[in-house]
């Protein structure tokens, strides 16, 4: 059930929403970083929600500044821990 809710939300997610959410969390994304995150979330969200999420963050080193990646990773882990009982990918 939760998988369908997540899939539906991600299918409607826009790049502007990602940029705004990042900004609200003190993360200023440049256009390339925003494009990269948008594509990852849209196309590889199942990996992000699995126990293999580290793969995505290792790849992201090549596309996202170190400072932004640290902030994104911390935010990701905070939410992952908060909602882990709903994730079963």
PDB file of N, CA and C in Angstrom:
ATOM      1  N   UNK A   1       0.818  -1.185   0.000  1.00  0.00           N
ATOM      2  CA  UNK A   1       0.000   0.000   0.000  1.00  0.00           C
ATOM      3  C   UNK A   1       0.870   1.259   0.000  1.00  0.00           C
ATOM      4  N   UNK A   2       1.856   1.315   0.883  1.00  0.00           N
ATOM      5  CA  UNK A   2       2.711   2.504   0.950  1.00  0.00           C
ATOM      6  C   UNK A   2       3.528   2.669  -0.317  1.00  0.00           C
ATOM      7  N   UNK A   3       3.882   1.549  -0.932  1.00  0.00           N
ATOM      8  CA  UNK A   3       4.650   1.625  -2.173  1.00  0.00           C
ATOM      9  C   UNK A   3       3.890   2.404  -3.235  1.00  0.00           C
ATOM     10  N   UNK A   4       2.607   2.148  -3.342  1.00  0.00           N
ATOM     11  CA  UNK A   4       1.778   2.833  -4.341  1.00  0.00           C
ATOM     12  C   UNK A   4       1.687   4.327  -4.029  1.00  0.00           C
ATOM     13  N   UNK A   5       1.579   4.682  -2.777  1.00  0.00           N
ATOM     14  CA  UNK A   5       1.522   6.097  -2.375  1.00  0.00           C
ATOM     15  C   UNK A   5       2.833   6.783  -2.749  1.00  0.00           C
ATOM     16  N   UNK A   6       3.944   6.131  -2.471  1.00  0.00           N
ATOM     17  CA  UNK A   6       5.256   6.687  -2.792  1.00  0.00           C
ATOM     18  C   UNK A   6       5.405   6.841  -4.307  1.00  0.00           C
ATOM     19  N   UNK A   7       5.051   5.830  -5.057  1.00  0.00           N
ATOM     20  CA  UNK A   7       5.149   5.888  -6.513  1.00  0.00           C
ATOM     21  C   UNK A   7       4.289   7.013  -7.083  1.00  0.00           C
ATOM     22  N   UNK A   8       3.095   7.166  -6.566  1.00  0.00           N
ATOM     23  CA  UNK A   8       2.193   8.220  -7.029  1.00  0.00           C
ATOM     24  C   UNK A   8       2.772   9.601  -6.726  1.00  0.00           C
ATOM     25  N   UNK A   9       3.309   9.772  -5.531  1.00  0.00           N
ATOM     26  CA  UNK A   9       3.906  11.057  -5.151  1.00  0.00           C
ATOM     27  C   UNK A   9       5.098  11.390  -6.048  1.00  0.00           C
ATOM     28  N   UNK A  10       5.970  10.439  -6.258  1.00  0.00           N
ATOM     29  CA  UNK A  10       7.166  10.664  -7.060  1.00  0.00           C
ATOM     30  C   UNK A  10       6.804  10.950  -8.517  1.00  0.00           C
ATOM     31  N   UNK A  11       5.778  10.319  -9.013  1.00  0.00           N
ATOM     32  CA  UNK A  11       5.383  10.561 -10.408  1.00  0.00           C
ATOM     33  C   UNK A  11       4.925  11.997 -10.627  1.00  0.00           C
ATOM     34  N   UNK A  12       4.446  12.652  -9.585  1.00  0.00           N
ATOM     35  CA  UNK A  12       3.964  14.030  -9.690  1.00  0.00           C
ATOM     36  C   UNK A  12       4.986  15.065  -9.216  1.00  0.00           C
ATOM     37  N   UNK A  13       6.090  14.607  -8.668  1.00  0.00           N
ATOM     38  CA  UNK A  13       7.110  15.494  -8.120  1.00  0.00           C
ATOM     39  C   UNK A  13       7.767  16.308  -9.230  1.00  0.00           C
ATOM     40  N   UNK A  14       7.989  17.605  -8.955  1.00  0.00           N
ATOM     41  CA  UNK A  14       8.631  18.477  -9.939  1.00  0.00           C
ATOM     42  C   UNK A  14      10.023  18.884  -9.459  1.00  0.00           C
ATOM     43  N   UNK A  15      10.823  19.325 -10.403  1.00  0.00           N
ATOM     44  CA  UNK A  15      12.166  19.798 -10.067  1.00  0.00           C
ATOM     45  C   UNK A  15      12.075  21.029  -9.161  1.00  0.00           C
ATOM     46  N   UNK A  16      11.118  21.895  -9.412  1.00  0.00           N
ATOM     47  CA  UNK A  16      10.950  23.089  -8.576  1.00  0.00           C
ATOM     48  C   UNK A  16      10.641  22.726  -7.126  1.00  0.00           C
ATOM     49  N   UNK A  17       9.878  21.667  -6.914  1.00  0.00           N
ATOM     50  CA  UNK A  17       9.578  21.229  -5.546  1.00  0.00           C
ATOM     51  C   UNK A  17      10.843  20.735  -4.843  1.00  0.00           C
ATOM     52  N   UNK A  18      11.698  20.072  -5.570  1.00  0.00           N
ATOM     53  CA  UNK A  18      12.969  19.594  -5.003  1.00  0.00           C
ATOM     54  C   UNK A  18      13.846  20.788  -4.633  1.00  0.00           C
ATOM     55  N   UNK A  19      13.936  21.748  -5.521  1.00  0.00           N
ATOM     56  CA  UNK A  19      14.749  22.941  -5.272  1.00  0.00           C
ATOM     57  C   UNK A  19      14.226  23.696  -4.060  1.00  0.00           C
ATOM     58  N   UNK A  20      12.918  23.866  -3.972  1.00  0.00           N
ATOM     59  CA  UNK A  20      12.316  24.580  -2.842  1.00  0.00           C
ATOM     60  C   UNK A  20      12.525  23.827  -1.529  1.00  0.00           C
ATOM     61  N   UNK A  21      12.339  22.519  -1.545  1.00  0.00           N
ATOM     62  CA  UNK A  21      12.538  21.720  -0.341  1.00  0.00           C
ATOM     63  C   UNK A  21      13.992  21.805   0.116  1.00  0.00           C
ATOM     64  N   UNK A  22      14.909  21.734  -0.820  1.00  0.00           N
ATOM     65  CA  UNK A  22      16.330  21.858  -0.480  1.00  0.00           C
ATOM     66  C   UNK A  22      16.604  23.231   0.136  1.00  0.00           C
ATOM     67  N   UNK A  23      16.082  24.262  -0.477  1.00  0.00           N
ATOM     68  CA  UNK A  23      16.288  25.628   0.022  1.00  0.00           C
ATOM     69  C   UNK A  23      15.766  25.779   1.453  1.00  0.00           C
ATOM     70  N   UNK A  24      14.597  25.206   1.719  1.00  0.00           N
ATOM     71  CA  UNK A  24      14.016  25.271   3.068  1.00  0.00           C
ATOM     72  C   UNK A  24      14.876  24.535   4.092  1.00  0.00           C
ATOM     73  N   UNK A  25      15.742  23.669   3.612  1.00  0.00           N
ATOM     74  CA  UNK A  25      16.638  22.916   4.493  1.00  0.00           C
ATOM     75  C   UNK A  25      18.084  23.388   4.363  1.00  0.00           C
ATOM     76  N   UNK A  26      18.242  24.645   3.947  1.00  0.00           N
ATOM     77  CA  UNK A  26      19.554  25.291   3.852  1.00  0.00           C
ATOM     78  C   UNK A  26      20.494  24.604   2.867  1.00  0.00           C
ATOM     79  N   UNK A  27      19.927  24.119   1.778  1.00  0.00           N
ATOM     80  CA  UNK A  27      20.710  23.498   0.715  1.00  0.00           C
ATOM     81  C   UNK A  27      20.420  24.276  -0.570  1.00  0.00           C
ATOM     82  N   UNK A  28      21.432  24.964  -1.063  1.00  0.00           N
ATOM     83  CA  UNK A  28      21.284  25.741  -2.293  1.00  0.00           C
ATOM     84  C   UNK A  28      21.843  24.907  -3.445  1.00  0.00           C
ATOM     85  N   UNK A  29      20.953  24.456  -4.303  1.00  0.00           N
ATOM     86  CA  UNK A  29      21.352  23.598  -5.416  1.00  0.00           C
ATOM     87  C   UNK A  29      21.636  24.424  -6.660  1.00  0.00           C
ATOM     88  N   UNK A  30      22.719  24.098  -7.346  1.00  0.00           N
ATOM     89  CA  UNK A  30      22.932  24.708  -8.659  1.00  0.00           C
ATOM     90  C   UNK A  30      22.096  23.915  -9.671  1.00  0.00           C
ATOM     91  N   UNK A  31      21.917  24.419 -10.882  1.00  0.00           N
ATOM     92  CA  UNK A  31      21.051  23.726 -11.852  1.00  0.00           C
ATOM     93  C   UNK A  31      21.464  22.275 -12.131  1.00  0.00           C
ATOM     94  N   UNK A  32      22.756  22.008 -12.193  1.00  0.00           N
ATOM     95  CA  UNK A  32      23.202  20.634 -12.452  1.00  0.00           C
ATOM     96  C   UNK A  32      22.866  19.704 -11.294  1.00  0.00           C
ATOM     97  N   UNK A  33      23.029  20.193 -10.075  1.00  0.00           N
ATOM     98  CA  UNK A  33      22.694  19.387  -8.896  1.00  0.00           C
ATOM     99  C   UNK A  33      21.195  19.113  -8.852  1.00  0.00           C
ATOM    100  N   UNK A  34      20.406  20.118  -9.157  1.00  0.00           N
ATOM    101  CA  UNK A  34      18.950  19.939  -9.164  1.00  0.00           C
ATOM    102  C   UNK A  34      18.543  18.911 -10.218  1.00  0.00           C
ATOM    103  N   UNK A  35      19.131  18.998 -11.404  1.00  0.00           N
ATOM    104  CA  UNK A  35      18.829  18.020 -12.463  1.00  0.00           C
ATOM    105  C   UNK A  35      19.201  16.610 -12.029  1.00  0.00           C
ATOM    106  N   UNK A  36      20.374  16.481 -11.429  1.00  0.00           N
ATOM    107  CA  UNK A  36      20.839  15.170 -10.988  1.00  0.00           C
ATOM    108  C   UNK A  36      19.889  14.580  -9.935  1.00  0.00           C
ATOM    109  N   UNK A  37      19.559  15.377  -8.927  1.00  0.00           N
ATOM    110  CA  UNK A  37      18.658  14.892  -7.874  1.00  0.00           C
ATOM    111  C   UNK A  37      17.290  14.524  -8.429  1.00  0.00           C
ATOM    112  N   UNK A  38      16.778  15.356  -9.305  1.00  0.00           N
ATOM    113  CA  UNK A  38      15.475  15.087  -9.920  1.00  0.00           C
ATOM    114  C   UNK A  38      15.493  13.740 -10.638  1.00  0.00           C
ATOM    115  N   UNK A  39      16.528  13.511 -11.436  1.00  0.00           N
ATOM    116  CA  UNK A  39      16.623  12.248 -12.180  1.00  0.00           C
ATOM    117  C   UNK A  39      16.799  11.046 -11.258  1.00  0.00           C
ATOM    118  N   UNK A  40      17.583  11.198 -10.217  1.00  0.00           N
ATOM    119  CA  UNK A  40      17.778  10.097  -9.264  1.00  0.00           C
ATOM    120  C   UNK A  40      16.459   9.761  -8.564  1.00  0.00           C
ATOM    121  N   UNK A  41      15.780  10.780  -8.075  1.00  0.00           N
ATOM    122  CA  UNK A  41      14.529  10.542  -7.354  1.00  0.00           C
ATOM    123  C   UNK A  41      13.492   9.916  -8.280  1.00  0.00           C
ATOM    124  N   UNK A  42      13.399  10.410  -9.483  1.00  0.00           N
ATOM    125  CA  UNK A  42      12.407   9.886 -10.436  1.00  0.00           C
ATOM    126  C   UNK A  42      12.712   8.459 -10.880  1.00  0.00           C
ATOM    127  N   UNK A  43      13.996   8.168 -11.097  1.00  0.00           N
ATOM    128  CA  UNK A  43      14.349   6.899 -11.730  1.00  0.00           C
ATOM    129  C   UNK A  43      14.960   5.847 -10.815  1.00  0.00           C
ATOM    130  N   UNK A  44      15.494   6.272  -9.672  1.00  0.00           N
ATOM    131  CA  UNK A  44      16.176   5.310  -8.804  1.00  0.00           C
ATOM    132  C   UNK A  44      15.668   5.366  -7.359  1.00  0.00           C
ATOM    133  N   UNK A  45      14.435   5.800  -7.185  1.00  0.00           N
ATOM    134  CA  UNK A  45      13.908   5.912  -5.828  1.00  0.00           C
ATOM    135  C   UNK A  45      13.834   4.564  -5.124  1.00  0.00           C
ATOM    136  N   UNK A  46      13.658   3.488  -5.865  1.00  0.00           N
ATOM    137  CA  UNK A  46      13.584   2.174  -5.226  1.00  0.00           C
ATOM    138  C   UNK A  46      14.925   1.809  -4.592  1.00  0.00           C
ATOM    139  N   UNK A  47      16.005   2.205  -5.227  1.00  0.00           N
ATOM    140  CA  UNK A  47      17.330   1.959  -4.638  1.00  0.00           C
ATOM    141  C   UNK A  47      17.503   2.835  -3.396  1.00  0.00           C
ATOM    142  N   UNK A  48      17.076   4.093  -3.491  1.00  0.00           N
ATOM    143  CA  UNK A  48      17.166   4.986  -2.328  1.00  0.00           C
ATOM    144  C   UNK A  48      16.387   4.442  -1.129  1.00  0.00           C
ATOM    145  N   UNK A  49      15.279   3.804  -1.393  1.00  0.00           N
ATOM    146  CA  UNK A  49      14.444   3.292  -0.311  1.00  0.00           C
ATOM    147  C   UNK A  49      14.868   1.899   0.153  1.00  0.00           C
ATOM    148  N   UNK A  50      15.796   1.301  -0.563  1.00  0.00           N
ATOM    149  CA  UNK A  50      16.279  -0.029  -0.176  1.00  0.00           C
ATOM    150  C   UNK A  50      17.467   0.105   0.778  1.00  0.00           C
ATOM    151  N   UNK A  51      18.021  -1.018   1.157  1.00  0.00           N
ATOM    152  CA  UNK A  51      19.203  -1.010   2.016  1.00  0.00           C
ATOM    153  C   UNK A  51      20.483  -0.743   1.235  1.00  0.00           C
ATOM    154  N   UNK A  52      20.379  -0.583  -0.078  1.00  0.00           N
ATOM    155  CA  UNK A  52      21.540  -0.317  -0.924  1.00  0.00           C
ATOM    156  C   UNK A  52      21.663   1.164  -1.288  1.00  0.00           C
ATOM    157  N   UNK A  53      21.054   2.034  -0.518  1.00  0.00           N
ATOM    158  CA  UNK A  53      21.033   3.464  -0.831  1.00  0.00           C
ATOM    159  C   UNK A  53      22.424   4.089  -0.897  1.00  0.00           C
ATOM    160  N   UNK A  54      23.407   3.491  -0.237  1.00  0.00           N
ATOM    161  CA  UNK A  54      24.771   4.028  -0.243  1.00  0.00           C
ATOM    162  C   UNK A  54      25.340   4.127  -1.659  1.00  0.00           C
ATOM    163  N   UNK A  55      24.913   3.245  -2.534  1.00  0.00           N
ATOM    164  CA  UNK A  55      25.368   3.271  -3.926  1.00  0.00           C
ATOM    165  C   UNK A  55      25.049   4.620  -4.565  1.00  0.00           C
ATOM    166  N   UNK A  56      23.864   5.098  -4.327  1.00  0.00           N
ATOM    167  CA  UNK A  56      23.428   6.372  -4.902  1.00  0.00           C
ATOM    168  C   UNK A  56      24.282   7.514  -4.372  1.00  0.00           C
ATOM    169  N   UNK A  57      24.560   7.500  -3.085  1.00  0.00           N
ATOM    170  CA  UNK A  57      25.347   8.587  -2.495  1.00  0.00           C
ATOM    171  C   UNK A  57      26.808   8.542  -2.935  1.00  0.00           C
ATOM    172  N   UNK A  58      27.330   7.360  -3.189  1.00  0.00           N
ATOM    173  CA  UNK A  58      28.703   7.264  -3.703  1.00  0.00           C
ATOM    174  C   UNK A  58      28.785   7.846  -5.114  1.00  0.00           C
ATOM    175  N   UNK A  59      27.802   7.553  -5.930  1.00  0.00           N
ATOM    176  CA  UNK A  59      27.746   8.108  -7.287  1.00  0.00           C
ATOM    177  C   UNK A  59      27.559   9.621  -7.258  1.00  0.00           C
ATOM    178  N   UNK A  60      26.806  10.093  -6.283  1.00  0.00           N
ATOM    179  CA  UNK A  60      26.477  11.517  -6.198  1.00  0.00           C
ATOM    180  C   UNK A  60      27.699  12.387  -5.948  1.00  0.00           C
ATOM    181  N   UNK A  61      28.769  11.806  -5.415  1.00  0.00           N
ATOM    182  CA  UNK A  61      30.016  12.562  -5.202  1.00  0.00           C
ATOM    183  C   UNK A  61      30.490  13.249  -6.469  1.00  0.00           C
ATOM    184  N   UNK A  62      30.167  12.673  -7.607  1.00  0.00           N
ATOM    185  CA  UNK A  62      30.612  13.214  -8.889  1.00  0.00           C
ATOM    186  C   UNK A  62      29.716  14.346  -9.395  1.00  0.00           C
ATOM    187  N   UNK A  63      28.561  14.534  -8.788  1.00  0.00           N
ATOM    188  CA  UNK A  63      27.574  15.470  -9.324  1.00  0.00           C
ATOM    189  C   UNK A  63      27.136  16.561  -8.350  1.00  0.00           C
ATOM    190  N   UNK A  64      27.346  16.334  -7.067  1.00  0.00           N
ATOM    191  CA  UNK A  64      26.865  17.264  -6.042  1.00  0.00           C
ATOM    192  C   UNK A  64      28.047  17.700  -5.188  1.00  0.00           C
ATOM    193  N   UNK A  65      28.087  18.988  -4.860  1.00  0.00           N
ATOM    194  CA  UNK A  65      29.189  19.503  -4.047  1.00  0.00           C
ATOM    195  C   UNK A  65      29.241  18.771  -2.709  1.00  0.00           C
ATOM    196  N   UNK A  66      30.429  18.713  -2.152  1.00  0.00           N
ATOM    197  CA  UNK A  66      30.632  17.980  -0.898  1.00  0.00           C
ATOM    198  C   UNK A  66      29.740  18.516   0.221  1.00  0.00           C
ATOM    199  N   UNK A  67      29.665  19.840   0.344  1.00  0.00           N
ATOM    200  CA  UNK A  67      28.861  20.450   1.394  1.00  0.00           C
ATOM    201  C   UNK A  67      27.376  20.114   1.220  1.00  0.00           C
ATOM    202  N   UNK A  68      26.866  20.254   0.009  1.00  0.00           N
ATOM    203  CA  UNK A  68      25.457  19.933  -0.241  1.00  0.00           C
ATOM    204  C   UNK A  68      25.178  18.453  -0.034  1.00  0.00           C
ATOM    205  N   UNK A  69      26.107  17.616  -0.458  1.00  0.00           N
ATOM    206  CA  UNK A  69      25.904  16.171  -0.314  1.00  0.00           C
ATOM    207  C   UNK A  69      25.845  15.767   1.157  1.00  0.00           C
ATOM    208  N   UNK A  70      26.670  16.374   1.986  1.00  0.00           N
ATOM    209  CA  UNK A  70      26.620  16.090   3.424  1.00  0.00           C
ATOM    210  C   UNK A  70      25.255  16.468   4.008  1.00  0.00           C
ATOM    211  N   UNK A  71      24.758  17.623   3.621  1.00  0.00           N
ATOM    212  CA  UNK A  71      23.450  18.074   4.119  1.00  0.00           C
ATOM    213  C   UNK A  71      22.320  17.174   3.618  1.00  0.00           C
ATOM    214  N   UNK A  72      22.401  16.805   2.346  1.00  0.00           N
ATOM    215  CA  UNK A  72      21.378  15.930   1.761  1.00  0.00           C
ATOM    216  C   UNK A  72      21.407  14.565   2.437  1.00  0.00           C
ATOM    217  N   UNK A  73      22.596  14.035   2.658  1.00  0.00           N
ATOM    218  CA  UNK A  73      22.737  12.725   3.287  1.00  0.00           C
ATOM    219  C   UNK A  73      22.171  12.735   4.708  1.00  0.00           C
ATOM    220  N   UNK A  74      22.470  13.774   5.468  1.00  0.00           N
ATOM    221  CA  UNK A  74      21.952  13.881   6.825  1.00  0.00           C
ATOM    222  C   UNK A  74      20.427  13.962   6.813  1.00  0.00           C
ATOM    223  N   UNK A  75      19.889  14.783   5.930  1.00  0.00           N
ATOM    224  CA  UNK A  75      18.438  14.924   5.814  1.00  0.00           C
ATOM    225  C   UNK A  75      17.809  13.591   5.402  1.00  0.00           C
ATOM    226  N   UNK A  76      18.426  12.922   4.456  1.00  0.00           N
ATOM    227  CA  UNK A  76      17.948  11.621   4.002  1.00  0.00           C
ATOM    228  C   UNK A  76      17.891  10.623   5.159  1.00  0.00           C
ATOM    229  N   UNK A  77      18.972  10.542   5.922  1.00  0.00           N
ATOM    230  CA  UNK A  77      19.010   9.592   7.044  1.00  0.00           C
ATOM    231  C   UNK A  77      18.000   9.930   8.121  1.00  0.00           C
ATOM    232  N   UNK A  78      17.809  11.210   8.379  1.00  0.00           N
ATOM    233  CA  UNK A  78      16.797  11.619   9.366  1.00  0.00           C
ATOM    234  C   UNK A  78      15.413  11.129   8.962  1.00  0.00           C
ATOM    235  N   UNK A  79      15.054  11.349   7.710  1.00  0.00           N
ATOM    236  CA  UNK A  79      13.734  10.907   7.245  1.00  0.00           C
ATOM    237  C   UNK A  79      13.668   9.397   7.093  1.00  0.00           C
ATOM    238  N   UNK A  80      14.745   8.795   6.677  1.00  0.00           N
ATOM    239  CA  UNK A  80      14.770   7.334   6.544  1.00  0.00           C
ATOM    240  C   UNK A  80      14.499   6.668   7.897  1.00  0.00           C
ATOM    241  N   UNK A  81      15.141   7.169   8.935  1.00  0.00           N
ATOM    242  CA  UNK A  81      14.921   6.622  10.273  1.00  0.00           C
ATOM    243  C   UNK A  81      13.511   6.901  10.775  1.00  0.00           C
ATOM    244  N   UNK A  82      13.007   8.057  10.464  1.00  0.00           N
ATOM    245  CA  UNK A  82      11.670   8.430  10.921  1.00  0.00           C
ATOM    246  C   UNK A  82      10.589   7.544  10.292  1.00  0.00           C
ATOM    247  N   UNK A  83      10.772   7.198   9.011  1.00  0.00           N
ATOM    248  CA  UNK A  83       9.733   6.457   8.285  1.00  0.00           C
ATOM    249  C   UNK A  83      10.144   5.030   7.899  1.00  0.00           C
ATOM    250  N   UNK A  84      11.166   4.496   8.547  1.00  0.00           N
ATOM    251  CA  UNK A  84      11.671   3.175   8.145  1.00  0.00           C
ATOM    252  C   UNK A  84      10.634   2.058   8.257  1.00  0.00           C
ATOM    253  N   UNK A  85       9.705   2.189   9.147  1.00  0.00           N
ATOM    254  CA  UNK A  85       8.707   1.135   9.304  1.00  0.00           C
ATOM    255  C   UNK A  85       7.735   1.068   8.107  1.00  0.00           C
ATOM    256  N   UNK A  86       7.719   2.123   7.294  1.00  0.00           N
ATOM    257  CA  UNK A  86       6.846   2.138   6.119  1.00  0.00           C
ATOM    258  C   UNK A  86       7.564   1.674   4.857  1.00  0.00           C
ATOM    259  N   UNK A  87       8.856   1.535   4.928  1.00  0.00           N
ATOM    260  CA  UNK A  87       9.634   1.174   3.757  1.00  0.00           C
ATOM    261  C   UNK A  87       9.853  -0.327   3.711  1.00  0.00           C
ATOM    262  N   UNK A  88       9.497  -0.906   2.609  1.00  0.00           N
ATOM    263  CA  UNK A  88       9.720  -2.345   2.465  1.00  0.00           C
ATOM    264  C   UNK A  88      10.157  -2.678   1.042  1.00  0.00           C
ATOM    265  N   UNK A  89      10.988  -1.846   0.465  1.00  0.00           N
ATOM    266  CA  UNK A  89      11.518  -2.129  -0.871  1.00  0.00           C
ATOM    267  C   UNK A  89      12.671  -3.085  -0.759  1.00  0.00           C
TER     268      UNK A  89
END
